[in-house]
CSV table of N, CA and C in Angstrom, one decimal:
chain,number,residue,atom,x,y,z
A,1,MET,N,292.4,-56.2,214.7
A,1,MET,CA,292.4,-57.5,215.2
A,1,MET,C,291.1,-57.8,215.8
A,2,ASN,N,290.5,-59.0,215.5
A,2,ASN,CA,289.3,-59.4,216.0
A,2,ASN,C,289.5,-60.3,217.2
A,3,ALA,N,289.0,-59.9,218.4
A,3,ALA,CA,289.2,-60.7,219.5
A,3,ALA,C,288.0,-61.6,219.6
A,4,GLU,N,288.2,-62.9,219.9
A,4,GLU,CA,287.1,-63.8,220.0
A,4,GLU,C,286.3,-63.5,221.3
A,5,PRO,N,285.0,-63.4,221.2
A,5,PRO,CA,284.2,-63.1,222.4
A,5,PRO,C,284.4,-64.2,223.4
A,6,SER,N,284.5,-63.7,224.7
A,6,SER,CA,284.7,-64.7,225.7
A,6,SER,C,283.4,-65.4,226.0
A,7,ARG,N,283.4,-66.6,226.4
A,7,ARG,CA,282.2,-67.4,226.8
A,7,ARG,C,281.8,-67.0,228.2
A,8,PRO,N,280.5,-67.1,228.4
A,8,PRO,CA,280.0,-66.8,229.8
A,8,PRO,C,280.5,-68.0,230.7
A,9,PRO,N,280.8,-67.6,232.0
A,9,PRO,CA,281.3,-68.7,232.9
A,9,PRO,C,280.5,-69.9,232.9
A,10,SER,N,279.1,-69.8,232.8
A,10,SER,CA,278.3,-71.0,232.9
A,10,SER,C,278.5,-71.9,231.7
A,11,GLU,N,278.8,-71.3,230.5
A,11,GLU,CA,279.0,-72.1,229.3
A,11,GLU,C,280.4,-72.8,229.4
A,12,VAL,N,281.4,-72.1,230.0
A,12,VAL,CA,282.7,-72.7,230.2
A,12,VAL,C,282.6,-73.9,231.1
A,13,ALA,N,281.9,-73.7,232.2
A,13,ALA,CA,281.7,-74.8,233.2
A,13,ALA,C,281.0,-76.0,232.6
A,14,ALA,N,280.0,-75.7,231.8
A,14,ALA,CA,279.3,-76.8,231.2
A,14,ALA,C,280.2,-77.6,230.2
A,15,HIS,N,281.0,-76.9,229.5
A,15,HIS,CA,281.9,-77.5,228.6
A,15,HIS,C,282.9,-78.4,229.3
A,16,ILE,N,283.5,-77.8,230.4
A,16,ILE,CA,284.4,-78.6,231.2
A,16,ILE,C,283.7,-79.9,231.8
A,17,GLN,N,282.5,-79.7,232.3
A,17,GLN,CA,281.8,-80.9,232.8
A,17,GLN,C,281.6,-81.9,231.7
A,18,LEU,N,281.2,-81.5,230.5
A,18,LEU,CA,281.0,-82.4,229.4
A,18,LEU,C,282.3,-83.1,229.1
A,19,ARG,N,283.4,-82.4,229.0
A,19,ARG,CA,284.7,-83.1,228.7
A,19,ARG,C,285.0,-84.1,229.8
A,20,ARG,N,284.8,-83.8,231.1
A,20,ARG,CA,285.1,-84.7,232.2
A,20,ARG,C,284.2,-85.9,232.1
A,21,CYS,N,282.9,-85.7,231.7
A,21,CYS,CA,282.0,-86.9,231.5
A,21,CYS,C,282.5,-87.8,230.4
A,22,LEU,N,282.9,-87.2,229.3
A,22,LEU,CA,283.4,-88.0,228.2
A,22,LEU,C,284.7,-88.8,228.6
A,23,LEU,N,285.5,-88.2,229.4
A,23,LEU,CA,286.7,-88.9,229.8
A,23,LEU,C,286.3,-90.1,230.7
A,24,THR,N,285.3,-89.8,231.6
A,24,THR,CA,284.8,-90.9,232.5
A,24,THR,C,284.2,-92.0,231.7
A,25,VAL,N,283.3,-91.6,230.8
A,25,VAL,CA,282.7,-92.6,229.9
A,25,VAL,C,283.7,-93.5,229.2
A,26,ALA,N,284.7,-92.8,228.6
A,26,ALA,CA,285.7,-93.6,227.9
A,26,ALA,C,286.4,-94.6,228.8
A,27,ASN,N,286.7,-94.2,230.1
A,27,ASN,CA,287.3,-95.1,231.1
A,27,ASN,C,286.3,-96.3,231.4
A,28,LEU,N,285.0,-95.9,231.6
A,28,LEU,CA,284.0,-96.9,232.0
A,28,LEU,C,283.9,-97.9,230.8
A,29,LEU,N,283.9,-97.5,229.6
A,29,LEU,CA,283.8,-98.4,228.4
A,29,LEU,C,285.0,-99.3,228.4
A,30,ALA,N,286.2,-98.8,228.6
A,30,ALA,CA,287.4,-99.6,228.5
A,30,ALA,C,287.3,-100.7,229.6
A,31,GLU,N,286.9,-100.3,230.8
A,31,GLU,CA,286.8,-101.2,231.9
A,31,GLU,C,285.8,-102.3,231.7
A,32,GLY,N,284.7,-102.0,230.9
A,32,GLY,CA,283.7,-102.9,230.6
A,32,GLY,C,284.0,-103.7,229.3
A,33,GLY,N,285.1,-103.5,228.7
A,33,GLY,CA,285.5,-104.3,227.5
A,33,GLY,C,285.0,-103.7,226.2
A,34,HIS,N,284.6,-102.5,226.3
A,34,HIS,CA,284.1,-101.8,225.1
A,34,HIS,C,285.1,-100.9,224.5
A,35,VAL,N,285.0,-100.5,223.3
A,35,VAL,CA,285.8,-99.5,222.6
A,35,VAL,C,285.0,-98.2,222.4
A,36,LEU,N,285.7,-97.1,222.2
A,36,LEU,CA,285.0,-95.8,222.0
A,36,LEU,C,284.0,-95.8,220.8
A,37,GLU,N,284.3,-96.6,219.8
A,37,GLU,CA,283.4,-96.7,218.7
A,37,GLU,C,282.0,-97.2,219.0
A,38,THR,N,281.9,-97.9,220.2
A,38,THR,CA,280.7,-98.4,220.7
A,38,THR,C,279.7,-97.2,220.7
A,39,ILE,N,280.1,-96.1,221.2
A,39,ILE,CA,279.2,-94.9,221.3
A,39,ILE,C,279.4,-93.9,220.2
A,40,THR,N,280.4,-93.9,219.4
A,40,THR,CA,280.7,-92.9,218.4
A,40,THR,C,280.0,-93.2,217.1
A,41,LEU,N,279.7,-94.5,216.8
A,41,LEU,CA,279.1,-94.9,215.6
A,41,LEU,C,277.6,-94.8,215.8
A,42,PRO,N,276.9,-93.9,215.0
A,42,PRO,CA,275.5,-93.7,215.2
A,42,PRO,C,274.6,-94.9,215.2
A,43,ARG,N,275.0,-96.0,214.5
A,43,ARG,CA,274.1,-97.2,214.4
A,43,ARG,C,274.5,-98.3,215.4
A,44,CYS,N,275.6,-98.0,216.2
A,44,CYS,CA,276.0,-98.9,217.3
A,44,CYS,C,275.4,-98.5,218.6
A,45,GLY,N,276.2,-98.3,219.6
A,45,GLY,CA,275.7,-97.8,220.8
A,45,GLY,C,275.6,-98.8,221.9
A,46,LEU,N,275.3,-98.4,223.1
A,46,LEU,CA,275.1,-99.2,224.3
A,46,LEU,C,273.6,-99.6,224.4
A,47,ALA,N,273.4,-100.9,224.5
A,47,ALA,CA,272.0,-101.4,224.7
A,47,ALA,C,271.6,-101.1,226.2
A,48,LYS,N,270.4,-101.2,226.5
A,48,LYS,CA,269.9,-101.0,227.8
A,48,LYS,C,270.6,-101.9,228.8
A,49,ARG,N,270.8,-103.2,228.5
A,49,ARG,CA,271.4,-104.1,229.4
A,49,ARG,C,272.9,-103.7,229.7
A,50,GLU,N,273.5,-103.2,228.7
A,50,GLU,CA,274.9,-102.7,228.9
A,50,GLU,C,275.0,-101.5,229.8
A,51,MET,N,274.0,-100.6,229.6
A,51,MET,CA,273.9,-99.4,230.5
A,51,MET,C,273.6,-99.8,231.9
A,52,LYS,N,272.7,-100.8,232.1
A,52,LYS,CA,272.4,-101.3,233.4
A,52,LYS,C,273.6,-101.9,234.1
A,53,ALA,N,274.4,-102.6,233.3
A,53,ALA,CA,275.6,-103.2,233.8
A,53,ALA,C,276.6,-102.2,234.3
A,54,LEU,N,276.7,-101.1,233.5
A,54,LEU,CA,277.5,-99.9,234.0
A,54,LEU,C,277.0,-99.4,235.3
A,55,GLU,N,275.7,-99.2,235.4
A,55,GLU,CA,275.1,-98.6,236.6
A,55,GLU,C,275.3,-99.6,237.8
A,56,ALA,N,275.2,-100.9,237.5
A,56,ALA,CA,275.3,-101.9,238.6
A,56,ALA,C,276.7,-101.9,239.2
A,57,ARG,N,277.7,-101.5,238.4
A,57,ARG,CA,279.1,-101.6,238.9
A,57,ARG,C,279.4,-100.4,239.9
A,58,GLY,N,278.3,-99.6,240.1
A,58,GLY,CA,278.5,-98.5,241.0
A,58,GLY,C,279.3,-97.3,240.4
A,59,THR,N,279.2,-97.2,239.1
A,59,THR,CA,280.0,-96.2,238.4
A,59,THR,C,279.3,-94.9,238.3
A,60,GLU,N,279.9,-93.9,237.7
A,60,GLU,CA,279.3,-92.6,237.5
A,60,GLU,C,278.5,-92.5,236.2
A,61,TRP,N,278.2,-93.7,235.7
A,61,TRP,CA,277.5,-93.7,234.4
A,61,TRP,C,276.2,-92.9,234.4
A,62,SER,N,275.4,-93.0,235.4
A,62,SER,CA,274.1,-92.3,235.5
A,62,SER,C,274.3,-90.8,235.4
A,63,VAL,N,275.2,-90.3,236.1
A,63,VAL,CA,275.5,-88.8,236.1
A,63,VAL,C,276.0,-88.4,234.8
A,64,CYS,N,276.9,-89.2,234.2
A,64,CYS,CA,277.5,-88.8,232.9
A,64,CYS,C,276.4,-88.9,231.8
A,65,ARG,N,275.6,-89.9,231.9
A,65,ARG,CA,274.6,-90.0,230.9
A,65,ARG,C,273.6,-88.8,230.9
A,66,LYS,N,273.2,-88.4,232.1
A,66,LYS,CA,272.4,-87.3,232.2
A,66,LYS,C,273.1,-86.0,231.7
A,67,THR,N,274.3,-85.8,232.0
A,67,THR,CA,275.1,-84.7,231.5
A,67,THR,C,275.2,-84.7,230.0
A,68,LEU,N,275.5,-85.8,229.4
A,68,LEU,CA,275.5,-85.9,228.0
A,68,LEU,C,274.2,-85.6,227.3
A,69,GLU,N,273.1,-86.2,227.9
A,69,GLU,CA,271.8,-85.9,227.3
A,69,GLU,C,271.4,-84.4,227.5
A,70,ALA,N,271.7,-83.9,228.7
A,70,ALA,CA,271.3,-82.5,228.9
A,70,ALA,C,272.0,-81.5,228.0
A,71,SER,N,273.3,-81.9,227.6
A,71,SER,CA,274.1,-81.0,226.8
A,71,SER,C,273.9,-81.3,225.3
A,72,ALA,N,273.0,-82.2,225.0
A,72,ALA,CA,272.7,-82.7,223.6
A,72,ALA,C,274.0,-83.3,223.0
A,73,ALA,N,274.8,-83.9,223.8
A,73,ALA,CA,276.0,-84.6,223.3
A,73,ALA,C,275.8,-86.1,223.2
A,74,GLY,N,274.7,-86.6,223.7
A,74,GLY,CA,274.4,-88.0,223.7
A,74,GLY,C,273.0,-88.2,223.8
A,75,GLY,N,272.5,-89.4,223.4
A,75,GLY,CA,271.1,-89.7,223.4
A,75,GLY,C,270.9,-91.1,222.9
A,76,ILE,N,269.6,-91.5,222.8
A,76,ILE,CA,269.2,-92.8,222.4
A,76,ILE,C,268.9,-92.7,220.9
A,77,ASN,N,269.5,-93.7,220.1
A,77,ASN,CA,269.3,-93.7,218.7
A,77,ASN,C,268.0,-94.4,218.3
A,78,PRO,N,267.6,-94.5,217.1
A,78,PRO,CA,266.4,-95.2,216.7
A,78,PRO,C,266.3,-96.6,217.0
A,79,GLU,N,267.5,-97.3,217.2
A,79,GLU,CA,267.5,-98.7,217.6
A,79,GLU,C,267.4,-98.8,219.1
A,80,GLY,N,267.3,-97.7,219.9
A,80,GLY,CA,267.2,-97.8,221.3
A,80,GLY,C,268.5,-97.9,222.1
A,81,ARG,N,269.6,-97.5,221.4
A,81,ARG,CA,270.9,-97.6,222.1
A,81,ARG,C,271.4,-96.2,222.3
A,82,PHE,N,272.3,-96.1,223.3
A,82,PHE,CA,272.9,-94.8,223.7
A,82,PHE,C,274.1,-94.6,222.8
A,83,VAL,N,274.1,-93.4,222.1
A,83,VAL,CA,275.2,-93.0,221.3
A,83,VAL,C,275.5,-91.6,221.5
A,84,LEU,N,276.6,-91.1,221.0
A,84,LEU,CA,277.0,-89.7,221.0
A,84,LEU,C,276.4,-89.0,219.8
A,85,THR,N,276.0,-87.8,220.0
A,85,THR,CA,275.6,-87.0,218.8
A,85,THR,C,276.8,-86.4,218.2
A,86,ALA,N,276.6,-85.6,217.1
A,86,ALA,CA,277.7,-85.0,216.4
A,86,ALA,C,278.5,-84.1,217.4
A,87,LEU,N,277.8,-83.4,218.3
A,87,LEU,CA,278.5,-82.6,219.3
A,87,LEU,C,279.4,-83.5,220.2
A,88,GLY,N,278.8,-84.6,220.7
A,88,GLY,CA,279.6,-85.4,221.5
A,88,GLY,C,280.8,-86.0,220.8
A,89,ARG,N,280.6,-86.4,219.6
A,89,ARG,CA,281.7,-87.0,218.8
A,89,ARG,C,282.8,-85.9,218.6
A,90,GLU,N,282.4,-84.7,218.3
A,90,GLU,CA,283.3,-83.6,218.1
A,90,GLU,C,284.2,-83.3,219.4
A,91,VAL,N,283.5,-83.3,220.5
A,91,VAL,CA,284.3,-83.1,221.8
A,91,VAL,C,285.2,-84.3,222.1
A,92,LEU,N,284.7,-85.5,221.8
A,92,LEU,CA,285.5,-86.7,222.0
A,92,LEU,C,286.7,-86.6,221.1
A,93,PHE,N,286.5,-86.2,219.8
A,93,PHE,CA,287.6,-86.0,218.9
A,93,PHE,C,288.6,-85.1,219.4
A,94,ASP,N,288.2,-84.0,220.0
A,94,ASP,CA,289.1,-83.0,220.6
A,94,ASP,C,289.9,-83.6,221.7
A,95,LEU,N,289.3,-84.5,222.5
A,95,LEU,CA,290.0,-85.1,223.6
A,95,LEU,C,291.0,-86.2,223.2
A,96,PHE,N,290.6,-87.1,222.3
A,96,PHE,CA,291.3,-88.3,222.0
A,96,PHE,C,291.9,-88.3,220.6
A,97,GLY,N,291.5,-87.5,219.7
A,97,GLY,CA,292.0,-87.5,218.3
A,97,GLY,C,291.1,-88.2,217.4
A,98,GLN,N,291.4,-88.2,216.1
A,98,GLN,CA,290.5,-88.7,215.1
A,98,GLN,C,290.2,-90.2,215.2
A,99,GLY,N,291.1,-91.0,215.6
A,99,GLY,CA,290.8,-92.4,215.8
A,99,GLY,C,289.7,-92.7,216.8
A,100,ALA,N,289.5,-91.9,217.7
A,100,ALA,CA,288.5,-92.1,218.7
A,100,ALA,C,287.1,-91.8,218.2
A,101,ALA,N,287.0,-90.9,217.3
A,101,ALA,CA,285.7,-90.5,216.8
A,101,ALA,C,285.7,-90.3,215.3
A,102,ASP,N,285.9,-91.4,214.6
A,102,ASP,CA,286.0,-91.4,213.1
A,102,ASP,C,284.8,-90.7,212.4
A,103,CYS,N,283.7,-90.7,213.1
A,103,CYS,CA,282.5,-90.2,212.5
A,103,CYS,C,282.3,-88.7,212.8
A,104,ALA,N,283.2,-88.1,213.5
A,104,ALA,CA,282.9,-86.7,213.9
A,104,ALA,C,282.8,-85.8,212.8
């Protein structure tokens, strides 16, 4: 029997934090009238003005954005919009199912 090697505690904590941020971002998007596909489709994304609106509402957007970028789960696409990377879409898929991240 092959036992799966356990992850270091720091990696587990980072994964949990990433999942929490994705849940928070999903909630923030819904409250702002967006759908998850706004950030899951590589050519869509949140424009700078939309990100500023999230920040202005006093939300956790800034912290979550930094977490997503630091974990390589999110970033700015060539059009200058914030989107999830393949890693971010994969974790989002794990959280919400295929409909949430059709591009995963």
